[in-house]
Coordinates of C-alpha atoms in Angstrom, one line a residue:
X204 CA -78.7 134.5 48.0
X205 CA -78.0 132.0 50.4
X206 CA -80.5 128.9 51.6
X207 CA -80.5 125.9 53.0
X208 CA -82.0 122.7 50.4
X209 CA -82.8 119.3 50.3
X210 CA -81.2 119.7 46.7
X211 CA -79.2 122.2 44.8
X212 CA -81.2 124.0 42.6
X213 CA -78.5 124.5 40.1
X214 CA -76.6 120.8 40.3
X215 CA -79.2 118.3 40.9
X216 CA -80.9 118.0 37.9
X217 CA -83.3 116.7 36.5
X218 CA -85.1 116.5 39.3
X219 CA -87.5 113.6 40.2
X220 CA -89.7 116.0 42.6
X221 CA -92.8 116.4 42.7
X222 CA -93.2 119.7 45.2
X223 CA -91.7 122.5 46.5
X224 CA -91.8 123.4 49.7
X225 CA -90.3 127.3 50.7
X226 CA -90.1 127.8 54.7
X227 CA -89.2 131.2 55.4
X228 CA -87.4 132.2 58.6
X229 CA -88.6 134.6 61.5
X230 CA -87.0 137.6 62.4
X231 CA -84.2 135.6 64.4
X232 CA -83.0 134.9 60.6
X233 CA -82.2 131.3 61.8
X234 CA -82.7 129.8 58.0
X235 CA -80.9 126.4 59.7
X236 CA -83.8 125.7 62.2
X237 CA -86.3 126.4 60.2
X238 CA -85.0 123.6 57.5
X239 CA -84.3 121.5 60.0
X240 CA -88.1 121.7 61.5
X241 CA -89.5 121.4 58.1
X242 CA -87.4 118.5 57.1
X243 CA -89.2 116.6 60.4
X244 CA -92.4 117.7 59.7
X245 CA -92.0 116.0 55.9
X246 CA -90.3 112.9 56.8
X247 CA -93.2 112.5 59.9
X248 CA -95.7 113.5 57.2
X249 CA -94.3 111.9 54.0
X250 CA -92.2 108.9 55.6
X251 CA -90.2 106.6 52.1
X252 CA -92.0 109.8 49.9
X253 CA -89.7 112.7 51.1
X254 CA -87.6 111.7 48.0
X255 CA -90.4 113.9 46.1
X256 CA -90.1 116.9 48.0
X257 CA -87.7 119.6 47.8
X258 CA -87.6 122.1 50.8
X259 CA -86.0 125.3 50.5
X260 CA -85.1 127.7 53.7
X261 CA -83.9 131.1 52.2
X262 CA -81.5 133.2 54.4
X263 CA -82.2 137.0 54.6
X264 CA -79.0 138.5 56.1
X265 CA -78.2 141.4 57.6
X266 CA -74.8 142.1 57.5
X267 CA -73.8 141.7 61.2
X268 CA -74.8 137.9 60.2
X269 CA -71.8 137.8 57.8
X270 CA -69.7 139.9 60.6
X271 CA -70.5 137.6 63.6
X272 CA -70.3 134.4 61.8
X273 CA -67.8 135.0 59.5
X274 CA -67.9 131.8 57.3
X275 CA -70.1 131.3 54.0
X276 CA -73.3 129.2 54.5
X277 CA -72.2 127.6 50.7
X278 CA -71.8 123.9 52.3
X279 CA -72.2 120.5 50.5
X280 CA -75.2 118.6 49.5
X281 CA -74.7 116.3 52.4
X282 CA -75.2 118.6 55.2
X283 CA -78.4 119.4 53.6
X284 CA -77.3 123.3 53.2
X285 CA -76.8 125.3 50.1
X286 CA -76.7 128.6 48.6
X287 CA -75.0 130.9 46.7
X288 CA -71.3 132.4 46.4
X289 CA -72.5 136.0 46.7
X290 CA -74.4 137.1 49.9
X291 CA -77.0 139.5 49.6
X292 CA -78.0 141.0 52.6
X293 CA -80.7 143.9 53.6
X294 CA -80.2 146.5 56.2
X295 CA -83.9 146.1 58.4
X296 CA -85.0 150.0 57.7
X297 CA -88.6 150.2 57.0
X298 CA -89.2 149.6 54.2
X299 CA -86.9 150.5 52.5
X300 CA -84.4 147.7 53.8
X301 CA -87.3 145.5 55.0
X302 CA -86.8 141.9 53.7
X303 CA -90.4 141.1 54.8
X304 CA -91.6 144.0 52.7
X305 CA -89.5 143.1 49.3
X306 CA -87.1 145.4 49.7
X307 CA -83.8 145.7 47.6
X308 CA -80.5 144.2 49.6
X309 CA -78.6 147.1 50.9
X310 CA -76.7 149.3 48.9
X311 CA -73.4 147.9 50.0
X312 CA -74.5 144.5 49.1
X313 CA -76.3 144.6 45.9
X314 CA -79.1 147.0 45.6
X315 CA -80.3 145.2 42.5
X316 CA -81.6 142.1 44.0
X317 CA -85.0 142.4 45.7
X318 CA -85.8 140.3 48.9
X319 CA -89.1 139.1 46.8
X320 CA -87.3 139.1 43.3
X321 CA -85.2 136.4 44.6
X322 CA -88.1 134.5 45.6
X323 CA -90.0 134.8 41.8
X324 CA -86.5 133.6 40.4
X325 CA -86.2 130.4 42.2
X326 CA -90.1 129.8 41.6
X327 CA -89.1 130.1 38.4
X328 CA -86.6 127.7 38.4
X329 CA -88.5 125.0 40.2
X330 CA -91.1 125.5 37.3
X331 CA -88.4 125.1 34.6
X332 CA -89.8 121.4 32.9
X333 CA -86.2 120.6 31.9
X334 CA -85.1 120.7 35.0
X335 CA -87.8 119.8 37.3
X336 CA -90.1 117.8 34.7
X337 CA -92.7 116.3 37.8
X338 CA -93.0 119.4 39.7
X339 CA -96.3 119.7 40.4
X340 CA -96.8 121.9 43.3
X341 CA -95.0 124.6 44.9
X342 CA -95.7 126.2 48.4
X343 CA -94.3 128.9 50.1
X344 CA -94.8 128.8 54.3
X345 CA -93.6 130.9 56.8
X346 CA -94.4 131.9 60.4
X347 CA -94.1 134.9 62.6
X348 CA -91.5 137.6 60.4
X349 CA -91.8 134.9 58.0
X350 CA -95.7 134.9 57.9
X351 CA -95.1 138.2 57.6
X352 CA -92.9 137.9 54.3
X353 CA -95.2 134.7 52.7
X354 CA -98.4 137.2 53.1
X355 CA -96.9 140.7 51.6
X356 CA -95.3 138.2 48.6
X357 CA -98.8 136.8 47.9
X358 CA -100.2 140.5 47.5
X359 CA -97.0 141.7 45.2
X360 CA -95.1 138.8 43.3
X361 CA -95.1 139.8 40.1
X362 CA -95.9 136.4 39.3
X363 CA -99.0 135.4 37.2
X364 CA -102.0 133.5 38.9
X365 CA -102.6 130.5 37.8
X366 CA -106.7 131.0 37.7
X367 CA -105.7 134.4 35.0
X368 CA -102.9 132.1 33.0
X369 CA -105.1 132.7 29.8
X370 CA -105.9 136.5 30.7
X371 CA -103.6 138.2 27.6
X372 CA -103.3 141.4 29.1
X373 CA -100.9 140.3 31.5
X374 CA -97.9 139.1 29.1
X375 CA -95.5 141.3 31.1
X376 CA -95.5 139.2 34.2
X377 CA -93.7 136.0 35.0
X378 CA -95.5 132.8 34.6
X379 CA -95.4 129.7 36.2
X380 CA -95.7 126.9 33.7
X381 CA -99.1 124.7 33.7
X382 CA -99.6 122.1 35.8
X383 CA -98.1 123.8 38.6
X384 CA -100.3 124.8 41.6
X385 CA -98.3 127.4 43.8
X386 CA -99.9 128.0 47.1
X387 CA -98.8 130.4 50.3
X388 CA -99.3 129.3 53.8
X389 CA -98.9 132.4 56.0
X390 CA -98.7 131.1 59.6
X391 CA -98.8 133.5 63.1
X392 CA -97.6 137.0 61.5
X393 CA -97.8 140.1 63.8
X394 CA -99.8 142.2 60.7
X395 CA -100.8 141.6 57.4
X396 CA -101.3 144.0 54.5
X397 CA -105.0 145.7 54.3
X398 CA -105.9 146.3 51.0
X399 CA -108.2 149.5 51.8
X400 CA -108.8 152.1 54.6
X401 CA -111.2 149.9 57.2
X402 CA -109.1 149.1 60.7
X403 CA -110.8 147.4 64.0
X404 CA -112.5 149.7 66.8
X405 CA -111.8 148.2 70.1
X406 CA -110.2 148.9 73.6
X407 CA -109.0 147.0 77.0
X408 CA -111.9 146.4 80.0
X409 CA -110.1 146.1 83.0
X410 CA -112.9 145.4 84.4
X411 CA -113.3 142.1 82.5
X412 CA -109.9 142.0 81.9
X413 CA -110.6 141.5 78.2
X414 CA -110.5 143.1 75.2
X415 CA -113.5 144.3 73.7
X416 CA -115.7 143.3 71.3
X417 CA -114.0 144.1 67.7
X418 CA -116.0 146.8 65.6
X419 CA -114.4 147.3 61.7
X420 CA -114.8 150.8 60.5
X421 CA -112.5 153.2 58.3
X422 CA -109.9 154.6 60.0
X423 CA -108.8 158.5 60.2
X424 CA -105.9 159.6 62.0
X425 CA -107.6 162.5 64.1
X426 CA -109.7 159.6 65.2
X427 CA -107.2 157.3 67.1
X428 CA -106.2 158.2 70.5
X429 CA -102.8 159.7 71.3
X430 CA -99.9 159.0 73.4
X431 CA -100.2 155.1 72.7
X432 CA -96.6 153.6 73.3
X433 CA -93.9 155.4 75.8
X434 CA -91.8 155.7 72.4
X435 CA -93.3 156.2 69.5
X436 CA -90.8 155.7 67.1
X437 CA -87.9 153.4 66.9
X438 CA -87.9 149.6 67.0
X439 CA -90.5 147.6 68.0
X440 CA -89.8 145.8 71.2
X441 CA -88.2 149.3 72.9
X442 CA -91.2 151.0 71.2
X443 CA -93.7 148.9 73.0
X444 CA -92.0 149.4 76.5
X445 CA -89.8 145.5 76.6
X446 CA -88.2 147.2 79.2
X447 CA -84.8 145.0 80.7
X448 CA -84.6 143.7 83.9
X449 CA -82.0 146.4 85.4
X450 CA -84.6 149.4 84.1
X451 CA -88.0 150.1 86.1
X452 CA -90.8 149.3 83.8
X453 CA -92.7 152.2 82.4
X454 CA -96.5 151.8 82.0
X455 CA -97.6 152.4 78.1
X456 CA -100.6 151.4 76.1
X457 CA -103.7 151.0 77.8
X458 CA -102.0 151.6 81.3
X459 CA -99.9 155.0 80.0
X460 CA -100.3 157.6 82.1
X461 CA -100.7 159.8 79.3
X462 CA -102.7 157.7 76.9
X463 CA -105.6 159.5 75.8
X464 CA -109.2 158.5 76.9
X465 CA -112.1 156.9 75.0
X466 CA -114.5 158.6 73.3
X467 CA -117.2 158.7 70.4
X468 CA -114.1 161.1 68.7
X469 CA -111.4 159.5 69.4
X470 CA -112.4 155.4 69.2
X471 CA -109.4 154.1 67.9
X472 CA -106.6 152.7 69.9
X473 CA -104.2 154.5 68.4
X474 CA -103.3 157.6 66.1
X475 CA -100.6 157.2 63.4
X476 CA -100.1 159.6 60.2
X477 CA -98.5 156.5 58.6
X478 CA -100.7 153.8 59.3
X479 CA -101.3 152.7 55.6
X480 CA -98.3 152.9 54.1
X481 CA -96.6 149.5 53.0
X482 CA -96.4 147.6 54.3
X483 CA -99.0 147.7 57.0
X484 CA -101.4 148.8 53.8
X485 CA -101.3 149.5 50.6
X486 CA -101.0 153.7 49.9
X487 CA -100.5 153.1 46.3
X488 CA -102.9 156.7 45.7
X489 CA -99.6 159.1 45.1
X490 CA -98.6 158.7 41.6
X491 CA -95.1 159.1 42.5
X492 CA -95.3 155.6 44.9
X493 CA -93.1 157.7 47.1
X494 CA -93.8 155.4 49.8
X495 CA -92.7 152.1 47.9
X496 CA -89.9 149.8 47.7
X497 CA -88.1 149.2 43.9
X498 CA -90.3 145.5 43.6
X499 CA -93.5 147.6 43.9
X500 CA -92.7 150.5 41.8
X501 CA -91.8 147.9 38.8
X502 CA -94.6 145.7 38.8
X503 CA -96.0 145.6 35.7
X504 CA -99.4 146.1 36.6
X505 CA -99.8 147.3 40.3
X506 CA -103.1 148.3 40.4
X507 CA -104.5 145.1 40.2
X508 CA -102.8 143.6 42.7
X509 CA -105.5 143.5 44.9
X510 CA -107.4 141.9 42.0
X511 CA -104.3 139.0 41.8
X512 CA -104.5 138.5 45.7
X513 CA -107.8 137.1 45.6
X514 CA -107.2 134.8 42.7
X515 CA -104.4 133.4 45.2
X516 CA -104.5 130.3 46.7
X517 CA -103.8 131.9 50.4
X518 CA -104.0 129.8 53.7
X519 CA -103.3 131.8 56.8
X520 CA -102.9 129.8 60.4
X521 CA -103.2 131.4 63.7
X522 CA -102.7 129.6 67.0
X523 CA -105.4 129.0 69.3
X524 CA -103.0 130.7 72.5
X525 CA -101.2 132.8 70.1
X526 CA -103.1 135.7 72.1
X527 CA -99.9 137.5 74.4
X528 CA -99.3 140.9 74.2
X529 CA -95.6 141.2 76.3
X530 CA -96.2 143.6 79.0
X531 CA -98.7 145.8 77.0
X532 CA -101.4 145.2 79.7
X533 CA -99.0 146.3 83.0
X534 CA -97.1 143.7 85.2
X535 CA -98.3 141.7 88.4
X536 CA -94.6 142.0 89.9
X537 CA -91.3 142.7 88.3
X538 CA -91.2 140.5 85.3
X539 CA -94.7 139.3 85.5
X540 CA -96.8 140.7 83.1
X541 CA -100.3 140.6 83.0
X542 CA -101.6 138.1 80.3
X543 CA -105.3 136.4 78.8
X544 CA -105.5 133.4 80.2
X545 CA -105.3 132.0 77.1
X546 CA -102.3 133.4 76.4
X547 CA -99.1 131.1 75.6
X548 CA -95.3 131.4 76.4
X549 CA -92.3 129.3 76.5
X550 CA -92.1 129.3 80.0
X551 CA -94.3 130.4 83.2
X552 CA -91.1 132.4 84.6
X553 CA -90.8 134.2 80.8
X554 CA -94.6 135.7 81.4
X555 CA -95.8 137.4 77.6
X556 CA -92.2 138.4 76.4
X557 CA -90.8 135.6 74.3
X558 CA -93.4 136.3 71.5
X559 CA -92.4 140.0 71.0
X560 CA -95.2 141.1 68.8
X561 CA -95.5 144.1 67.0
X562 CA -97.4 146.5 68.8
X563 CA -96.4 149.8 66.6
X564 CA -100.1 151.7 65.6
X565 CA -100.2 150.6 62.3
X566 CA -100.2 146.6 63.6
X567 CA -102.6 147.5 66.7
X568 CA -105.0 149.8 64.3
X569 CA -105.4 145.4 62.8
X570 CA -106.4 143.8 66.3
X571 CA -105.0 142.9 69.6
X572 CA -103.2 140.2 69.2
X573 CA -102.0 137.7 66.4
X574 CA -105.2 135.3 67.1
X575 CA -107.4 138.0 66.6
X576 CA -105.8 139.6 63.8
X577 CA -105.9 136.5 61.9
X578 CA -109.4 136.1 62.3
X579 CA -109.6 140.2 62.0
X580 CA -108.0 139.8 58.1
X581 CA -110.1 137.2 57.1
X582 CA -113.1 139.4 58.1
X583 CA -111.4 142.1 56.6
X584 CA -111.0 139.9 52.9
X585 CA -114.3 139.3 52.6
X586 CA -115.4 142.8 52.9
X587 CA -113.0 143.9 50.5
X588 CA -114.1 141.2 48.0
X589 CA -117.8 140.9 48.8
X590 CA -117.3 136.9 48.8
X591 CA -115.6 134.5 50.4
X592 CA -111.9 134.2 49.6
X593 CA -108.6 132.0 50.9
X594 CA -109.4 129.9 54.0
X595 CA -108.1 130.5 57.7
X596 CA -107.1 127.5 60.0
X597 CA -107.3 128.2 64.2
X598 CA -104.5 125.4 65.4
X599 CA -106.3 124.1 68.6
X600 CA -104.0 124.2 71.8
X601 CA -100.9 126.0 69.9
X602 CA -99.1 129.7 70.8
X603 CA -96.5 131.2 68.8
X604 CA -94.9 127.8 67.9
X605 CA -93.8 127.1 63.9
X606 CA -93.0 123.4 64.2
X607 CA -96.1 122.9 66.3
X608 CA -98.4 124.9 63.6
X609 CA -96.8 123.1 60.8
X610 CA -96.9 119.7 62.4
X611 CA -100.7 119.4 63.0
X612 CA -103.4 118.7 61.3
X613 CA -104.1 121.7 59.8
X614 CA -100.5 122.7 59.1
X615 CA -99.9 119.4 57.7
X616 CA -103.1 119.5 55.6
X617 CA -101.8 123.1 54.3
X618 CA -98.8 121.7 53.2
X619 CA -99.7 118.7 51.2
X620 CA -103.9 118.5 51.1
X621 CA -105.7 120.0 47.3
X622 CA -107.9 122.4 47.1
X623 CA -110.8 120.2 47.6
X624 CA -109.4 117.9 50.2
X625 CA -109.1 121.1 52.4
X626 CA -112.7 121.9 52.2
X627 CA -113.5 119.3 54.4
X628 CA -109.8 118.7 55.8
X629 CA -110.5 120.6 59.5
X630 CA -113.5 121.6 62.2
X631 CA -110.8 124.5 62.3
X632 CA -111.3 125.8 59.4
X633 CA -113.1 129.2 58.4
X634 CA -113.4 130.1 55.2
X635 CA -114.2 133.5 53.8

C-alpha cells in the first residue's frame, strides 16, 4: 500500500514520536497534496516540535493511477514520500470496490487486502512500543471522499475502543496498546453512515429561495418522491445532471420536469429501494450480509458496532459556506447556477460546480447540503444514543476547503487539543 510519510514505518525506528497523524485523500486520489497541506499545517502549528509528529497520507489507487503515471510512488525518505513495493489498488464500484467503504482492492490487484484492513495494520504498527516507544496519540483526518473514509472507518475498524480495553468479551479484535488515545477527525464529507432507519423531511421554497426547515422522521421508500435526478443510476456528477459546456443543461431535482410533487404521502425528497445499504446506512438485518464488503462480513462482532461508534472519540467539521449544491437548483445563464448566498466556490466564473457533491437519494434522504448534513448527523447521533456523543465544529467563513478546515482554530484544536481542552477549545463547537 503506497503513502506518503514523514518517516518510514518499517526503517526509522525506534521512533522518538509522540503522535500520529493519518490525512486521507479526496476522491481526486492526490495522496501528495494532501501530505504536503498537512505537513504546513504541523510545522505552522507545531514550529521546532514537528520532530514528534509523524504524518501519514495513504494512496488509494485505482489502476488508471498506475497506467497514467507509470512510475512507483516508493521514493526516499528525503522527498518525504514512501510506501510500499506492491501497489494495491480498488476498482471504485459501490461497494464492493469502494475504498471509502473498506472494500477489498480489486481482484487483479490483491483481493485480500481491505482498503480499511490496511489502515488497522499501520495503527497497529504505530502502537508497537518497540518501535514507537513515545507514541501517545494517533489521529486519523480526512476531508471530502476522505471524510467520507475517516467516518465509515470509525463505525467498522475492527479495532478495540480504548474506553472497552478491559471489556473481556472482545478478545477477538485488535487492540491498540495503553496509553494511546486514537481519535478520528472527519471533515466536509458528502454523507455519513446512519446507524438506523430515521432520514430528514424537507424540500426547496422558491419562493424564499431556501430550503426548508429540516423535519427527522423514519424513512419508507413509497414515501419519497419519484423522478428525482435526470439519471438515476450511474456516477454521481452525470447522475446529478454536471452537464458539460457543449451539452444543453437538463433541469433535474427540484426543477425536473417530471419530479413528483409534495405531499402528506410522498414528503421525502427522494425514493430509493437502496437507501440504507452501506454505506449510506447500515442494512446489517439479512443474515447473509449480502449487501456487505469482506471487512464487514469478518468483524468479529458486528452487531455492536454501533455500540463501539459511540465509545469513539469522533470530531466531525463542516464549513460555514460549505452549503453548494452544483446546478441542483437550475441555472441563471449558461454556466451560472443558482446558489445560497452562502454558498462557497473557487471562483465566481466556476458558480456551485467545483464541490461536486453527492446528490444520489441515499446522500439527499441525509440533508441538502454538506453544512447541513453535518449538523443533520449530529442530530441524528444523539437520537440514536439518547445522550450526547462526539462533538461537531462549524469552521466560520470556510467552503469546501481541507487546508483551510485543518488550519483554523478548530481544525487545529482537533488535531492536537485533549479531550478536555476541546470542551472549551471553540464558540463553534456543538456537542451532542
Amino acid at each position: 500500500m503506497p503513502y506518503y510519510g514523514s518517516a518510514d514505518l518499517e526503517k526509522d525506528l525506534p521512533s522518538e514520536a509522540e503522535e500520529a497523524i493519518f490525512f486521507f485523500h479526496g476522491a481526486l486520489r492526490n495522496a501528495q497534496d494532501y501530505f504536503c497541506s498537512i505537513k504546513r499545517i504541523v510545522q505552522s502549528a507545531l514550529g521546532n516540535q514537528t520532530g514528534k509528529v509523524i504524518i501519514i497520507s495513504p494512496k488509494y489507487h485505482y489502476q488508471a493511477d498506475l497506467l497514467n503515471h507509470n512510475k512507483s510512488y516508493n521514493m526516499s525518505a528525503d522527498s518525504d514520500t514512501l510506501g510500499h513495493e506492491a501497489e494495491l489498488y480498488w476498482n471504485g464500484s459501490k461497494p464492493w470496490g469502494d475504498w471509502r467503504a473498506g472494500a477489498a482492492a480489486d481482484e487483479d490487484s490483491d483481493p485480500l487486502y481491505d482498503s480499511f484492513e490496511v489502515v488497522d495494520d499501520m495503527v497497529l504498527i504505530l502502537s508497537n512500543i518497540d518501535k514507537f516507544p513515545k507514541m501517545r496519540r494517533i489521529v486519523l483526518a480526512g476531508h471530502s471522499a476522505g471524510g467520507q473514509t475517516v467516518q465509515r472507518y470509525a463505525m467498522v475498524t475492527h479495532l478495540r475502543p480504548q474506553k472497552l480495553a478491559n471489556d473481556l468479551t472482545l478478545s477477538e479484535m485488535k487492540s491498540v496498546r495503553p496509553g494511546i488515545d486514537v481519535r478520528y477527525v472527519v471533515a466536509n464529507p458528502s454523507s455519513y453512515g446512519y446507524l438506523d432507519s430515521m432520514r430528514w423531511i424537507y424540500g426547496w421554497d422558491a419562493t424564499k429561495t431556501e430550503w426548508t426547515e429540516q423535519i427527522y422522521a423514519q424513512y419508507f421508500p413509497e414515501r419519497g418522491r419519484k423522478h428525482w435526478s435526470r439519471h438515476e443510476a450511474g456516477s454521481r456528477r452525470r447522475q446529478v445532471g454536471m452537464h458539460n459546456a457543449s451539452e444543453p443543461y437538463v433541469p433535474w431535482g427540484p426543477w425536473s420536469p417530471n419530479y413528483e410533487n409534495f405531499s402528506a404521502e410522498t414528503p421525502f425528497i427522494c425514493h430509493d429501494s437502496r437507501w440504507n445499504d452501506w454505506h449510506y446506512g447500515l442494512n446489517w438485518t439479512s443474515q447473509d450480509f449480502g449487501n456487505l464488503v469482506p471487512y464487514l462480513k469478518l468483524h468479529p462482532h458486528l452487531h455492536r458496532a454501533t455500540e463501539f461508534y459511540g465509545a469513539r472519540d469522533v470530531i466531525y467539521m463542516v464549513g460555514e459556506n460549505d452549503t453548494c449544491s452544483s446546478d441542483m437548483l437550475g441555472m441563471k445563464a449558461p454556466e451560472d447556477p443558482i446558489c445560497l448566498a452562502t454558498c462557497w466556490t473557487k471562483g465566481a466564473e466556476l458558480g456551485c460546480h467545483r464541490t461536486k457533491m453527492d446528490a444520489r437519494c441515499p446522500a439527499m434522504l441525509q440533508g441538502p447540503n454538506r453544512n447541513q448534513r453535518g449538523r443533520n448527523y449530529m442530530k441524528h447521533l444523539e437520537h440514536f444514543f439518547g445522550r450526547s456523543v462526539h462533538r461537531l465544529f462549524i469552521v466560520p467563513g470556510v467552503g469546501h476547503e481541507a487546508e483551510a478546515i485543518f488550519q483554523s482554530n478548530e481544525g487545529v484544536n482537533a488535531l492536537f487539543a485533549r479531550q478536555a481542552q476541546l470542551l472549551n477549545s471553540s464558540k463553534n463547537a456543538e456537542i451532542g
